[in-house]
Amino acid sequence: DAGVIQSPRHEVTEMGQEVTLRCKPISGHNSLFWYRQTMMRGLELLIYFNNNVPIDDSGMPEDRFSAKMPNASFSTLKIQPSEPRDSAVYFCASSSPAGAFFGQGTRLTVV
Amino acid sequence: GDSVTQMEGPVTLSEEAFLTINCTYTATGYPSLFWYVQYPGEGLQLLLKATKADDKGSNKGFEATYRKETTSFHLEKGSVQVSDSAVYFCALRYLLNTDKLIFGTGTRLQVFP
């Protein structure tokens, strides 16, 4: 298995632009998590899905952030409009009873 | 609510020293406990886990024991190597119902030759 696949690995965008981060979970995993990591705030859970249904989105910072999981093999995290304070590494993880497995992350820089 | 507390870093050690990274948790139920490791520029990798009280998880020379009486899951290694330098995260997870995964803030370990 290729593991959790995130794209792009790096994204640089201008303030105000829309940003879409993508995640392909491990096949057969029924939970998917989006995290944000910064030096200041550490690892923050933004939202997680179980069987493609959003269970808890209380970590989504504001309405500019949205996440979807249209099917079991794909999820997106969208920021519209983006701001410099959104600069961070965004991780996607999928889980089975054996544990949660992380992608390599997307490093987002908003200038 | 549920939470995980880790000792602040960085933890700085010489090669072959003994390592302990403290982790305590607050939980309303009976979670599984995990340690993850993050090497520079990479995502988090599962290091070890324990699913019930008194279980000991172990991997790559690291081990941690699920202590329900002290609500702790301290990470230990008898002899660290330079290659162990990374950030270590303690986490708890409920497999039933919501499958929520909660992390501590992470502890940076620096090992010098």
CSV table of C-alpha atoms in Angstrom, one decimal:
chain,number,residue,atom,x,y,z
A,1,ASP,CA,0.0,0.0,0.0
A,2,ALA,CA,1.3,3.5,-0.8
A,3,GLY,CA,0.1,4.9,2.4
A,4,VAL,CA,-1.8,8.2,2.8
A,5,ILE,CA,-1.1,10.4,-0.2
A,6,GLN,CA,-1.3,14.2,0.0
A,7,SER,CA,-1.0,16.7,-2.7
A,8,PRO,CA,0.5,19.1,-3.3
A,9,ARG,CA,3.6,18.7,-1.1
A,10,HIS,CA,4.2,22.4,-1.2
A,11,GLU,CA,1.9,25.3,-2.0
A,12,VAL,CA,2.8,29.0,-2.2
A,13,THR,CA,-0.1,31.3,-2.8
A,14,GLU,CA,-1.0,35.0,-2.5
A,15,MET,CA,-3.3,36.2,0.2
A,16,GLY,CA,-6.9,36.1,-0.9
A,17,GLN,CA,-6.5,33.2,-3.2
A,18,GLU,CA,-8.4,29.9,-2.8
A,19,VAL,CA,-6.3,26.9,-1.8
A,20,THR,CA,-7.3,23.3,-2.1
A,21,LEU,CA,-5.4,20.5,-0.3
A,22,ARG,CA,-6.1,16.9,-1.3
A,23,CYS,CA,-5.8,13.6,0.5
A,24,LYS,CA,-6.1,10.0,-0.5
A,25,PRO,CA,-6.5,7.7,2.5
A,26,ILE,CA,-5.3,4.2,2.8
A,27,SER,CA,-7.8,1.8,1.3
A,28,GLY,CA,-10.1,0.2,3.8
A,29,HIS,CA,-9.6,2.8,6.5
A,30,ASN,CA,-12.9,4.3,7.6
A,31,SER,CA,-11.7,7.4,9.5
A,32,LEU,CA,-9.9,10.4,8.1
A,33,PHE,CA,-8.4,13.3,10.0
A,34,TRP,CA,-7.1,16.8,8.9
A,35,TYR,CA,-4.5,18.4,11.2
A,36,ARG,CA,-2.6,21.7,11.0
A,37,GLN,CA,0.9,22.0,12.5
A,38,THR,CA,2.6,25.3,13.4
A,39,MET,CA,5.5,26.1,15.7
A,40,MET,CA,3.2,28.3,17.8
A,41,ARG,CA,0.2,26.0,18.2
A,42,GLY,CA,1.6,22.6,17.6
A,43,LEU,CA,-0.6,19.9,16.1
A,44,GLU,CA,-4.3,20.9,15.9
A,45,LEU,CA,-7.1,18.6,14.8
A,46,LEU,CA,-9.2,20.5,12.3
A,47,ILE,CA,-11.9,18.0,11.4
A,48,TYR,CA,-12.4,14.3,11.1
A,49,PHE,CA,-14.7,12.0,9.1
A,50,ASN,CA,-16.0,8.5,9.9
A,51,ASN,CA,-17.4,6.6,6.9
A,52,ASN,CA,-17.2,9.8,4.8
A,53,VAL,CA,-19.4,11.7,7.3
A,54,PRO,CA,-18.0,14.7,9.2
A,55,ILE,CA,-18.1,13.8,12.9
A,56,ASP,CA,-16.4,16.8,14.6
A,57,ASP,CA,-15.4,20.0,12.8
A,58,SER,CA,-15.0,22.1,16.0
A,59,GLY,CA,-11.3,22.6,15.3
A,60,MET,CA,-11.9,24.3,12.0
A,61,PRO,CA,-10.7,27.9,12.7
A,62,GLU,CA,-13.3,29.8,10.8
A,63,ASP,CA,-15.7,29.8,7.9
A,64,ARG,CA,-12.9,30.3,5.4
A,65,PHE,CA,-12.1,26.6,6.0
A,66,SER,CA,-14.2,23.8,4.6
A,67,ALA,CA,-13.6,20.1,4.2
A,68,LYS,CA,-15.3,17.4,2.1
A,69,MET,CA,-15.1,13.7,1.7
A,70,PRO,CA,-17.2,12.8,-1.3
A,71,ASN,CA,-16.2,9.1,-1.2
A,72,ALA,CA,-14.0,6.7,0.8
A,73,SER,CA,-10.9,7.4,-1.3
A,74,PHE,CA,-10.7,11.2,-1.4
A,75,SER,CA,-10.9,14.2,0.8
A,76,THR,CA,-10.2,17.9,0.3
A,77,LEU,CA,-9.5,20.8,2.6
A,78,LYS,CA,-10.3,24.2,1.1
A,79,ILE,CA,-9.3,27.6,2.4
A,80,GLN,CA,-11.1,30.6,0.7
A,81,PRO,CA,-9.9,33.3,0.9
A,82,SER,CA,-6.4,32.4,2.3
A,83,GLU,CA,-4.5,34.6,4.7
A,84,PRO,CA,-0.9,34.7,5.8
A,85,ARG,CA,-1.7,33.3,9.2
A,86,ASP,CA,-2.9,30.1,7.5
A,87,SER,CA,0.7,29.3,6.6
A,88,ALA,CA,1.4,25.9,8.2
A,89,VAL,CA,1.9,22.2,7.4
A,90,TYR,CA,-1.4,20.5,6.9
A,91,PHE,CA,-1.5,16.7,7.5
A,92,CYS,CA,-4.1,14.2,6.6
A,93,ALA,CA,-4.3,10.9,8.4
A,94,SER,CA,-6.5,7.8,8.0
A,95,SER,CA,-7.1,5.1,10.6
A,96,SER,CA,-8.0,1.6,11.2
A,97,PRO,CA,-8.1,-0.3,14.5
A,98,ALA,CA,-4.4,-0.8,14.1
A,99,GLY,CA,-3.7,2.9,14.3
A,100,ALA,CA,-3.7,6.2,12.5
A,101,PHE,CA,-1.3,6.7,9.6
A,102,PHE,CA,-0.2,10.1,8.3
A,103,GLY,CA,0.6,11.5,5.0
A,104,GLN,CA,3.8,13.5,4.3
A,105,GLY,CA,1.9,16.8,4.7
A,106,THR,CA,1.4,19.9,2.6
A,107,ARG,CA,3.5,22.9,3.4
A,108,LEU,CA,1.3,25.9,2.7
A,109,THR,CA,2.8,29.4,2.5
A,110,VAL,CA,0.5,32.3,2.0
A,111,VAL,CA,2.3,35.6,1.1
B,1,GLY,CA,-12.7,17.0,28.2
B,2,ASP,CA,-10.1,14.5,27.0
B,3,SER,CA,-6.6,15.7,26.8
B,4,VAL,CA,-2.9,14.6,26.7
B,5,THR,CA,-0.1,16.4,28.5
B,6,GLN,CA,3.6,15.9,27.7
B,7,MET,CA,6.7,17.2,29.2
B,8,GLU,CA,8.1,20.3,27.5
B,9,GLY,CA,11.2,20.0,25.5
B,10,PRO,CA,13.7,20.0,24.2
B,11,VAL,CA,15.1,17.0,25.9
B,12,THR,CA,18.9,17.0,25.2
B,13,LEU,CA,20.9,13.8,25.8
B,14,SER,CA,24.2,12.3,24.9
B,15,GLU,CA,24.3,9.1,22.8
B,16,GLU,CA,23.6,5.9,24.9
B,17,ALA,CA,21.9,7.9,27.7
B,18,PHE,CA,18.6,6.7,29.1
B,19,LEU,CA,15.5,8.4,27.9
B,20,THR,CA,12.2,9.2,29.6
B,21,ILE,CA,9.5,11.4,28.1
B,22,ASN,CA,6.5,11.8,30.4
B,23,CYS,CA,2.9,11.7,29.2
B,24,THR,CA,-0.2,11.9,31.2
B,25,TYR,CA,-3.8,11.9,30.0
B,26,THR,CA,-7.3,12.8,31.0
B,27,ALA,CA,-10.1,10.7,29.6
B,28,THR,CA,-13.7,10.1,30.3
B,29,GLY,CA,-13.6,6.5,29.0
B,30,TYR,CA,-11.0,3.8,28.3
B,31,PRO,CA,-8.9,5.0,25.4
B,32,SER,CA,-6.0,3.4,23.5
B,33,LEU,CA,-2.7,5.2,23.9
B,34,PHE,CA,-0.1,5.8,21.3
B,35,TRP,CA,3.4,7.3,20.7
B,36,TYR,CA,4.1,8.8,17.4
B,37,VAL,CA,7.5,10.1,16.1
B,38,GLN,CA,8.1,12.9,13.6
B,39,TYR,CA,11.5,13.2,11.9
B,40,PRO,CA,12.4,16.6,10.3
B,41,GLY,CA,10.4,17.3,7.2
B,42,GLU,CA,8.2,14.2,7.5
B,43,GLY,CA,4.8,13.2,8.7
B,44,LEU,CA,4.0,11.5,12.0
B,45,GLN,CA,4.8,7.8,12.2
B,46,LEU,CA,3.3,5.3,14.7
B,47,LEU,CA,6.0,4.2,17.1
B,48,LEU,CA,4.1,2.0,19.6
B,49,LYS,CA,0.7,1.6,21.2
B,50,ALA,CA,-1.2,0.0,24.1
B,51,THR,CA,-4.9,-0.7,24.1
B,52,LYS,CA,-5.7,-1.5,27.7
B,53,ALA,CA,-4.4,-1.0,31.2
B,54,ASP,CA,-1.0,-2.6,32.0
B,55,ASP,CA,-0.3,-3.3,28.4
B,56,LYS,CA,3.3,-2.5,27.3
B,57,GLY,CA,3.9,-1.2,23.8
B,58,SER,CA,7.4,-1.6,22.3
B,59,ASN,CA,9.2,-0.9,19.1
B,60,LYS,CA,12.8,-0.1,18.0
B,61,GLY,CA,14.0,-0.2,21.6
B,62,PHE,CA,11.3,2.2,22.8
B,63,GLU,CA,8.7,1.1,25.3
B,64,ALA,CA,5.7,2.5,27.2
B,65,THR,CA,3.3,1.0,29.7
B,66,TYR,CA,-0.3,2.0,30.0
B,67,ARG,CA,-0.8,2.9,33.7
B,68,LYS,CA,-4.4,3.5,34.5
B,69,GLU,CA,-3.8,4.2,38.2
B,70,THR,CA,-1.5,7.2,37.3
B,71,THR,CA,-3.1,7.9,33.9
B,72,SER,CA,0.3,7.8,32.4
B,73,PHE,CA,2.1,6.4,29.3
B,74,HIS,CA,5.7,7.4,29.7
B,75,LEU,CA,8.1,6.7,26.8
B,76,GLU,CA,11.4,5.1,27.7
B,77,LYS,CA,14.5,3.9,25.9
B,78,GLY,CA,17.6,2.4,27.5
B,79,SER,CA,20.2,3.8,25.1
B,80,VAL,CA,19.4,6.6,22.7
B,81,GLN,CA,21.1,7.1,19.4
B,82,VAL,CA,21.7,10.3,17.3
B,83,SER,CA,19.2,8.9,14.8
B,84,ASP,CA,16.5,9.0,17.5
B,85,SER,CA,16.5,12.8,17.4
B,86,ALA,CA,12.9,13.8,16.5
B,87,VAL,CA,9.7,15.1,17.9
B,88,TYR,CA,7.7,12.6,19.9
B,89,PHE,CA,3.9,12.8,20.3
B,90,CYS,CA,1.7,11.1,22.8
B,91,ALA,CA,-1.9,10.5,21.8
B,92,LEU,CA,-5.1,8.9,23.0
B,93,ARG,CA,-7.8,7.4,20.8
B,94,TYR,CA,-11.2,5.9,21.3
B,95,LEU,CA,-11.9,3.1,18.8
B,96,LEU,CA,-15.6,2.9,19.6
B,97,ASN,CA,-18.2,5.5,18.5
B,98,THR,CA,-16.3,8.5,17.4
B,99,ASP,CA,-12.7,7.3,16.7
B,100,LYS,CA,-11.3,10.6,17.8
B,101,LEU,CA,-7.5,10.9,18.0
B,102,ILE,CA,-6.1,13.5,20.4
B,103,PHE,CA,-2.4,14.5,20.5
B,104,GLY,CA,-0.2,16.1,23.1
B,105,THR,CA,2.0,19.1,22.1
B,106,GLY,CA,5.0,17.0,21.3
B,107,THR,CA,8.5,16.8,22.9
B,108,ARG,CA,11.6,17.4,20.9
B,109,LEU,CA,14.5,15.1,21.6
B,110,GLN,CA,18.0,16.0,20.6
B,111,VAL,CA,20.7,13.4,20.9
B,112,PHE,CA,24.4,14.5,20.6
B,113,PRO,CA,27.3,12.2,19.9
